[in-house]
Amino acid sequence: MGIYEELQARGLIAQVTDEEEIRELINNGKATFYIGFDPTADSLHVGHFMALCLMKRLQMAGNKPIALIGGGTGYIGDPSGRTDMRSMMTPEQIQHNCDCFKKQMSKFIDFSDGKALMVNNADWLLDLNYIELLREVGPHFSVNRMLTAECYKQRMEKGLSFLEFNYMIMQSYDFYMLYQKYGCNMQFGGDDQWSNMLGGTELIRRKLGKNACAMTITLLLNSEGKKMGKTQSGAVWLDPEKTSPFDFYQYWRNVADADVLKCIRMLTFLPLEEIDAMDKWEGSQLNKAKEILAFELTKLVHGEEEAVKAQEAARALFSSGNAENMPKAELEDTDFQDGQIDIISILVKSGLVPTRSEGRRAVEQGGVSVNGEKVTDFRVLYKKEDFAEDFVLKRGKKNFRKVIVK
């Protein structure tokens, strides 16, 4: 089985433009491909996970990845799937986020000895002359056709700014520049990017002629990755300072029964034969599958040592209440008034709820416990000495903190 066939078997490919050429390039390690990442935060999250795993798989098969950081497009923002306009970031914010991305991507992709590239589209987009861009790129885009793109249609009722309307042109120009500068012959992305990606493919073919056609290939990833990045309490980040290895493990440990094997197939590097054997698993065996998924992905992001700690902490929590390796939340003296602190303040301080009103609602709905005992009164107070022993705060089924006083 070639790598293209493996991607199909893992359910990663949803749509392609030139299947035979794609198969030939990928299976023979001849693809130089890119995936773009807009630096909208200072950490990647699990919504990026599928793209990172795909880049790793293709590099292992001899292909060359280009991680394109959207330092230029980050000045505008992508309207795809959004109902509001993305807030503007300062150049300093964008550069900081780009630097953070580089560090995290290096855990997945080998950038040594030219095996992969990391480039920033700010290098060419920020120096563009507006009139020159209109002359060079503008004639190749039909406004009527652009307005039929799904990413724009979703915004038409509430208003699509001219700023955002330019995003397709900028992304298409990215592919054109990557083709010219680095021989990039393939692009990957989610289905919300399909119109933008086709724009880049067509731009290259129109500007460079038929001889470039075989080398300008678009491949579309299945959209499952877009469903992964959010939980009730916010994003699940790859940065351990934002989402602890334990919380990261718990996120995957608690995926729905219907999704666990799909996630194992798409995201782990376990052999397909081993995964196929799990297809018949049901009942309690699915819990075992969830542990496998959580361990493999935590190991991939945070290393085997942290994965072992997270797994042991999760097992101990459900068996004996041991909180040794559980993520911790710290209280300071200033958090106490007259030597006491209320449960809602602890919930907010620990990060288990974003606001006091949500903390009160969680208590009233019976979703909060301390050391296994449900909290029924949102006005309950705790003294400093209550934290001398293990103080395990739980919200819902997935979120835990060991609360300590500095």
Coordinates of C-alpha atoms in Angstrom, one line a residue:
M1 CA 0.0 0.0 0.0
G2 CA 1.4 3.4 -1.0
I3 CA 1.1 6.5 1.2
Y4 CA -1.8 7.8 -0.9
E5 CA -3.7 4.6 -0.5
E6 CA -3.0 4.8 3.3
L7 CA -4.4 8.3 3.5
Q8 CA -7.5 7.0 1.8
A9 CA -7.8 4.1 4.1
R10 CA -7.4 6.4 7.1
G11 CA -10.3 8.5 5.9
L12 CA -8.2 11.6 5.3
I13 CA -8.9 12.4 1.7
A14 CA -12.3 14.0 0.8
Q15 CA -11.7 15.5 -2.6
V16 CA -8.9 16.0 -5.2
T17 CA -8.3 17.8 -8.4
D18 CA -5.9 15.5 -10.2
E19 CA -5.9 12.1 -8.5
E20 CA -3.5 10.2 -10.8
E21 CA -0.9 12.9 -10.6
I22 CA -1.3 13.2 -6.8
R23 CA -0.9 9.4 -6.4
E24 CA 2.2 9.4 -8.5
L25 CA 3.9 12.3 -6.7
I26 CA 3.0 11.2 -3.2
N27 CA 3.8 7.5 -3.5
N28 CA 7.1 8.3 -5.0
G29 CA 8.2 11.0 -2.6
K30 CA 8.1 13.7 -5.2
A31 CA 5.6 16.0 -3.7
T32 CA 6.6 19.4 -2.3
F33 CA 3.4 20.5 -0.5
Y34 CA 2.2 23.2 1.8
I35 CA -0.3 23.7 4.4
G36 CA -1.1 27.2 5.8
F37 CA -1.5 28.2 9.4
D38 CA -2.8 31.6 10.3
P39 CA -1.2 32.9 13.5
T40 CA -4.4 34.0 15.3
A41 CA -3.1 32.8 18.7
D42 CA 0.2 32.0 20.4
S43 CA -0.4 28.2 20.3
L44 CA -1.7 25.7 17.8
H45 CA -4.7 23.7 19.0
V46 CA -6.2 20.3 18.3
G47 CA -8.0 21.6 15.3
H48 CA -4.6 21.8 13.7
F49 CA -3.7 18.3 14.7
M50 CA -4.9 16.5 11.6
A51 CA -2.8 18.8 9.4
L52 CA 0.3 18.3 11.5
C53 CA -0.1 14.5 11.5
L54 CA -0.6 14.6 7.7
M55 CA 2.6 16.5 7.2
K56 CA 4.4 14.1 9.4
R57 CA 3.1 11.1 7.5
L58 CA 4.0 12.5 4.1
Q59 CA 7.4 13.5 5.2
M60 CA 8.0 10.0 6.5
A61 CA 7.2 8.8 3.0
G62 CA 9.9 11.0 1.5
N63 CA 7.8 14.1 0.5
K64 CA 8.8 17.6 1.5
P65 CA 6.5 19.7 3.6
I66 CA 6.3 23.5 3.6
A67 CA 4.7 25.0 6.7
L68 CA 3.3 28.3 5.6
I69 CA 2.8 30.8 8.4
G70 CA 0.3 33.4 7.6
G71 CA 2.2 36.4 8.9
G72 CA 0.9 38.5 6.0
T73 CA -2.7 37.1 5.7
G74 CA -2.9 37.4 9.5
Y75 CA -3.1 41.2 9.0
I76 CA -6.5 40.6 7.3
G77 CA -8.1 37.4 8.6
D78 CA -9.9 34.6 6.9
P79 CA -13.7 34.9 6.6
S80 CA -14.2 31.1 6.3
G81 CA -17.0 29.8 8.5
R82 CA -17.2 33.0 10.5
T83 CA -20.1 35.4 11.1
D84 CA -18.1 38.2 12.4
M85 CA -14.9 40.0 11.3
R86 CA -11.7 38.9 12.9
S87 CA -10.0 41.5 15.1
M88 CA -6.8 43.1 13.8
M89 CA -3.6 42.0 15.4
T90 CA -0.5 44.2 15.8
P91 CA 2.7 43.2 13.9
E92 CA 4.3 42.3 17.2
Q93 CA 1.4 39.9 18.1
I94 CA 1.6 38.3 14.7
Q95 CA 5.4 37.8 15.0
H96 CA 5.1 36.4 18.5
N97 CA 2.5 33.9 17.4
C98 CA 4.6 32.8 14.4
D99 CA 7.6 32.1 16.7
C100 CA 5.4 30.0 19.0
F101 CA 4.1 28.0 16.0
K102 CA 7.6 27.2 14.9
K103 CA 8.5 25.7 18.2
Q104 CA 5.4 23.5 18.3
M105 CA 5.6 22.3 14.7
S106 CA 9.1 21.1 15.2
K107 CA 7.7 18.3 17.3
F108 CA 6.0 16.9 14.3
I109 CA 8.1 17.9 11.3
D110 CA 11.9 17.5 10.8
F111 CA 13.2 20.8 9.5
S112 CA 16.9 19.7 9.5
D113 CA 19.0 19.6 6.3
G114 CA 16.3 21.1 4.1
K115 CA 13.9 18.2 4.7
A116 CA 11.1 20.7 5.3
L117 CA 10.7 24.4 5.1
M118 CA 8.9 27.0 7.3
V119 CA 8.1 30.2 5.4
N120 CA 6.1 33.3 6.2
N121 CA 3.9 34.9 3.6
A122 CA 4.6 38.3 5.1
D123 CA 7.9 38.0 3.1
W124 CA 6.1 38.6 -0.1
L125 CA 2.7 40.0 0.7
L126 CA 3.8 43.0 2.8
D127 CA 6.0 44.3 0.0
L128 CA 3.4 44.0 -2.7
N129 CA 2.5 47.1 -4.7
Y130 CA -1.3 47.4 -4.9
I131 CA -1.3 48.5 -8.6
E132 CA 1.2 45.8 -9.5
L133 CA -1.0 43.1 -7.8
L134 CA -4.1 44.3 -9.6
R135 CA -2.3 44.1 -13.0
E136 CA -0.6 40.8 -12.3
V137 CA -3.3 38.8 -10.4
G138 CA -6.5 40.7 -10.7
P139 CA -7.3 39.8 -14.3
H140 CA -7.3 36.0 -13.4
F141 CA -10.2 36.3 -10.9
S142 CA -13.9 36.7 -11.7
V143 CA -15.9 38.6 -9.1
N144 CA -19.1 36.7 -10.0
R145 CA -17.3 33.4 -9.5
M146 CA -15.7 34.5 -6.3
L147 CA -19.1 35.4 -4.8
T148 CA -20.3 31.8 -5.4
A149 CA -17.6 30.5 -3.0
E150 CA -19.2 29.1 0.2
C151 CA -16.9 31.0 2.5
Y152 CA -18.2 34.3 1.0
K153 CA -21.8 33.3 0.7
Q154 CA -22.0 32.7 4.5
R155 CA -21.1 36.3 5.0
M156 CA -23.1 38.1 2.4
E157 CA -26.2 38.6 4.5
K158 CA -24.4 40.2 7.4
G159 CA -21.8 42.0 5.3
L160 CA -18.6 41.0 3.6
S161 CA -15.8 43.6 3.8
F162 CA -13.6 44.4 0.9
L163 CA -10.7 43.6 3.2
E164 CA -11.9 40.0 3.6
F165 CA -12.9 39.7 0.0
N166 CA -9.2 40.0 -0.9
Y167 CA -8.3 36.8 1.1
M168 CA -8.9 34.4 -1.8
I169 CA -6.6 36.5 -4.0
M170 CA -3.9 36.6 -1.3
Q171 CA -4.1 32.8 -0.6
S172 CA -3.9 32.1 -4.3
Y173 CA -0.9 34.3 -4.6
D174 CA 0.7 32.3 -1.8
F175 CA 0.6 29.1 -3.9
Y176 CA 1.9 30.9 -6.9
M177 CA 4.9 32.3 -5.0
L178 CA 5.6 29.0 -3.3
Y179 CA 5.5 27.3 -6.7
Q180 CA 7.9 29.9 -8.1
K181 CA 10.3 30.1 -5.2
Y182 CA 10.4 26.5 -3.8
G183 CA 8.9 24.3 -6.5
C184 CA 5.8 23.6 -4.4
N185 CA 3.5 21.4 -6.5
M186 CA 0.7 20.6 -4.1
Q187 CA -1.4 22.2 -1.5
F188 CA -3.5 20.7 1.3
G189 CA -6.3 22.1 3.4
G190 CA -9.8 21.7 4.9
D191 CA -13.0 21.8 2.9
D192 CA -13.7 25.4 4.0
Q193 CA -10.6 26.4 2.0
W194 CA -11.6 24.6 -1.2
S195 CA -12.5 27.7 -3.2
N196 CA -9.3 29.5 -2.1
M197 CA -7.2 26.5 -3.0
L198 CA -8.7 26.2 -6.4
G199 CA -8.0 29.8 -7.0
G200 CA -4.3 29.2 -6.4
T201 CA -4.2 26.2 -8.7
E202 CA -6.0 28.1 -11.5
L203 CA -3.7 31.2 -11.1
I204 CA -0.6 29.1 -11.6
R205 CA -2.0 27.4 -14.7
R206 CA -3.2 30.6 -16.2
K207 CA 0.1 32.5 -15.6
L208 CA 2.5 29.7 -16.4
G209 CA 0.6 27.7 -19.0
K210 CA -0.1 24.0 -19.7
N211 CA 3.4 22.9 -18.8
A212 CA 2.7 23.6 -15.2
C213 CA -0.7 21.8 -15.1
A214 CA 0.6 18.4 -14.0
M215 CA 2.5 20.0 -11.1
T216 CA -0.3 22.2 -9.7
I217 CA -2.4 19.7 -7.8
T218 CA -4.9 20.4 -5.0
L219 CA -5.8 17.8 -2.4
L220 CA -8.6 18.3 0.1
L221 CA -8.6 17.0 3.7
N222 CA -11.6 15.6 5.3
S223 CA -13.3 18.3 7.5
E224 CA -13.2 16.2 10.7
G225 CA -10.3 18.3 12.1
K226 CA -12.5 21.3 12.2
K227 CA -14.7 19.6 14.8
M228 CA -11.9 18.9 17.2
G229 CA -10.6 22.2 18.5
K230 CA -13.3 23.3 21.0
T231 CA -14.7 22.1 24.2
Q232 CA -17.2 23.6 26.6
S233 CA -14.5 25.4 28.5
G234 CA -12.6 26.7 25.4
A235 CA -9.9 25.5 23.0
V236 CA -7.7 22.5 23.6
W237 CA -4.2 23.8 23.0
L238 CA -0.9 22.1 22.2
D239 CA 1.0 24.4 24.5
P240 CA 1.2 22.7 27.9
E241 CA 1.0 26.1 29.7
K242 CA -2.5 26.6 28.1
T243 CA -3.7 23.0 28.3
S244 CA -1.9 20.7 30.6
P245 CA -0.8 17.2 29.4
F246 CA -3.4 15.8 31.8
D247 CA -6.2 17.9 30.4
F248 CA -5.0 17.1 26.9
Y249 CA -5.1 13.4 27.7
Q250 CA -8.5 13.7 29.3
Y251 CA -9.9 15.5 26.2
W252 CA -9.1 12.5 24.0
R253 CA -10.0 10.0 26.7
N254 CA -13.5 11.4 26.7
V255 CA -14.3 11.5 23.0
A256 CA -17.6 10.0 22.0
D257 CA -17.8 6.3 21.5
A258 CA -18.8 6.9 17.8
D259 CA -15.7 8.9 17.2
V260 CA -12.9 7.0 19.0
L261 CA -11.9 4.6 16.2
K262 CA -12.2 7.3 13.6
C263 CA -9.8 9.5 15.6
I264 CA -7.4 6.5 16.1
R265 CA -7.4 5.9 12.3
M266 CA -6.9 9.5 11.3
L267 CA -4.5 10.8 14.0
T268 CA -2.4 8.0 15.4
F269 CA 0.5 6.3 13.7
L270 CA -0.6 2.8 14.8
P271 CA -0.6 0.3 11.9
L272 CA -3.9 0.0 10.0
E273 CA -4.0 -3.7 10.6
E274 CA -4.0 -3.1 14.4
I275 CA -6.7 -0.4 14.0
D276 CA -8.8 -2.7 11.8
A277 CA -8.9 -5.3 14.5
M278 CA -10.5 -2.7 16.8
D279 CA -13.4 -2.2 14.5
K280 CA -15.3 -5.0 16.3
W281 CA -14.7 -3.6 19.7
E282 CA -17.7 -2.5 21.7
G283 CA -18.8 -1.8 25.3
S284 CA -16.0 -1.7 27.7
Q285 CA -13.5 -2.3 24.9
L286 CA -14.2 1.2 23.6
N287 CA -12.8 2.6 26.9
K288 CA -9.6 0.7 26.2
A289 CA -9.6 2.3 22.7
K290 CA -10.0 5.7 24.2
E291 CA -7.0 5.1 26.5
I292 CA -5.0 4.1 23.5
L293 CA -6.0 7.2 21.6
A294 CA -5.3 9.5 24.5
F295 CA -1.9 8.0 25.3
E296 CA -0.7 8.0 21.6
L297 CA -1.7 11.6 21.0
T298 CA -0.4 12.9 24.3
K299 CA 2.9 11.1 23.6
L300 CA 3.1 12.7 20.2
V301 CA 2.6 16.2 21.5
H302 CA 4.1 16.1 25.0
G303 CA 6.4 13.1 25.0
E304 CA 6.1 9.6 26.4
E305 CA 7.0 10.6 30.0
E306 CA 4.2 13.1 30.2
A307 CA 1.8 10.7 28.5
V308 CA 2.6 8.0 31.1
K309 CA 2.1 10.5 34.0
A310 CA -1.3 11.6 32.5
Q311 CA -2.5 8.1 32.0
E312 CA -1.5 7.0 35.5
A313 CA -3.1 10.1 37.0
A314 CA -6.3 9.5 35.1
R315 CA -6.5 5.8 36.2
A316 CA -5.6 6.7 39.8
L317 CA -8.3 9.4 39.9
F318 CA -11.0 7.0 38.9
S319 CA -9.8 4.2 41.1
S320 CA -8.5 5.7 44.4
G321 CA -8.6 9.4 44.1
N322 CA -4.9 9.8 43.9
A323 CA -4.1 13.3 42.7
E324 CA -0.3 13.1 42.4
N325 CA 0.0 13.9 38.7
M326 CA -3.2 15.8 38.3
P327 CA -3.0 19.4 36.9
K328 CA -2.8 21.9 39.7
A329 CA -4.4 25.3 40.4
E330 CA -2.8 27.6 42.9
L331 CA -4.5 30.0 45.3
E332 CA -2.7 32.9 46.9
D333 CA -3.3 34.6 50.2
T334 CA -4.9 37.5 48.4
D335 CA -7.6 35.1 47.1
F336 CA -8.9 34.7 50.7
Q337 CA -11.1 37.1 52.6
D338 CA -11.0 36.7 56.3
G339 CA -9.3 33.4 55.8
Q340 CA -12.0 32.0 53.5
I341 CA -12.8 31.6 49.9
D342 CA -16.1 30.6 48.2
I343 CA -16.5 27.7 45.8
I344 CA -17.2 29.9 42.8
S345 CA -14.0 31.8 43.2
I346 CA -12.1 28.5 43.4
L347 CA -13.8 27.4 40.1
V348 CA -12.9 30.6 38.3
K349 CA -9.3 30.7 39.8
S350 CA -8.7 27.1 38.7
G351 CA -9.8 27.8 35.2
L352 CA -12.7 25.3 35.3
V353 CA -15.2 28.0 34.5
P354 CA -14.6 31.4 32.7
T355 CA -17.1 33.5 34.8
R356 CA -18.7 33.5 38.2
S357 CA -22.2 33.2 36.7
E358 CA -21.1 30.0 34.9
G359 CA -19.6 28.7 38.1
R360 CA -22.9 29.3 40.0
R361 CA -24.8 27.5 37.2
A362 CA -22.4 24.5 37.3
V363 CA -23.0 24.2 41.1
E364 CA -26.8 24.5 40.8
Q365 CA -26.9 21.9 38.1
G366 CA -25.0 19.4 40.3
G367 CA -21.8 19.4 38.2
V368 CA -19.3 20.3 40.8
S369 CA -17.6 18.1 43.5
V370 CA -14.8 18.4 46.0
N371 CA -12.9 15.1 46.8
G372 CA -15.8 13.1 45.3
E373 CA -18.5 14.9 47.2
K374 CA -21.0 16.9 45.3
V375 CA -21.2 20.6 46.1
T376 CA -24.9 21.7 46.5
D377 CA -24.5 25.3 47.8
F378 CA -22.8 27.9 45.6
R379 CA -22.2 30.0 48.8
V380 CA -20.1 27.3 50.6
L381 CA -16.8 28.6 52.0
Y382 CA -13.5 26.9 52.5
K383 CA -10.7 27.8 54.9
K384 CA -7.0 27.6 54.2
E385 CA -6.6 24.5 56.3
D386 CA -9.1 22.7 54.0
F387 CA -6.3 22.7 51.4
A388 CA -3.7 21.1 53.6
E389 CA -4.6 17.7 52.3
D390 CA -5.7 16.8 48.7
F391 CA -8.3 19.2 47.5
V392 CA -9.6 17.7 44.2
L393 CA -12.0 20.0 42.4
K394 CA -14.1 18.4 39.7
R395 CA -16.4 20.0 37.1
G396 CA -18.5 17.6 35.0
K397 CA -16.9 14.3 34.0
K398 CA -13.8 15.5 32.3
N399 CA -12.3 18.4 34.2
F400 CA -10.2 18.1 37.4
R401 CA -7.8 20.2 39.4
K402 CA -5.8 19.7 42.5
V403 CA -6.1 23.0 44.3
I404 CA -3.3 24.1 46.5
V405 CA -2.4 27.3 48.4
K406 CA 1.0 28.9 47.6

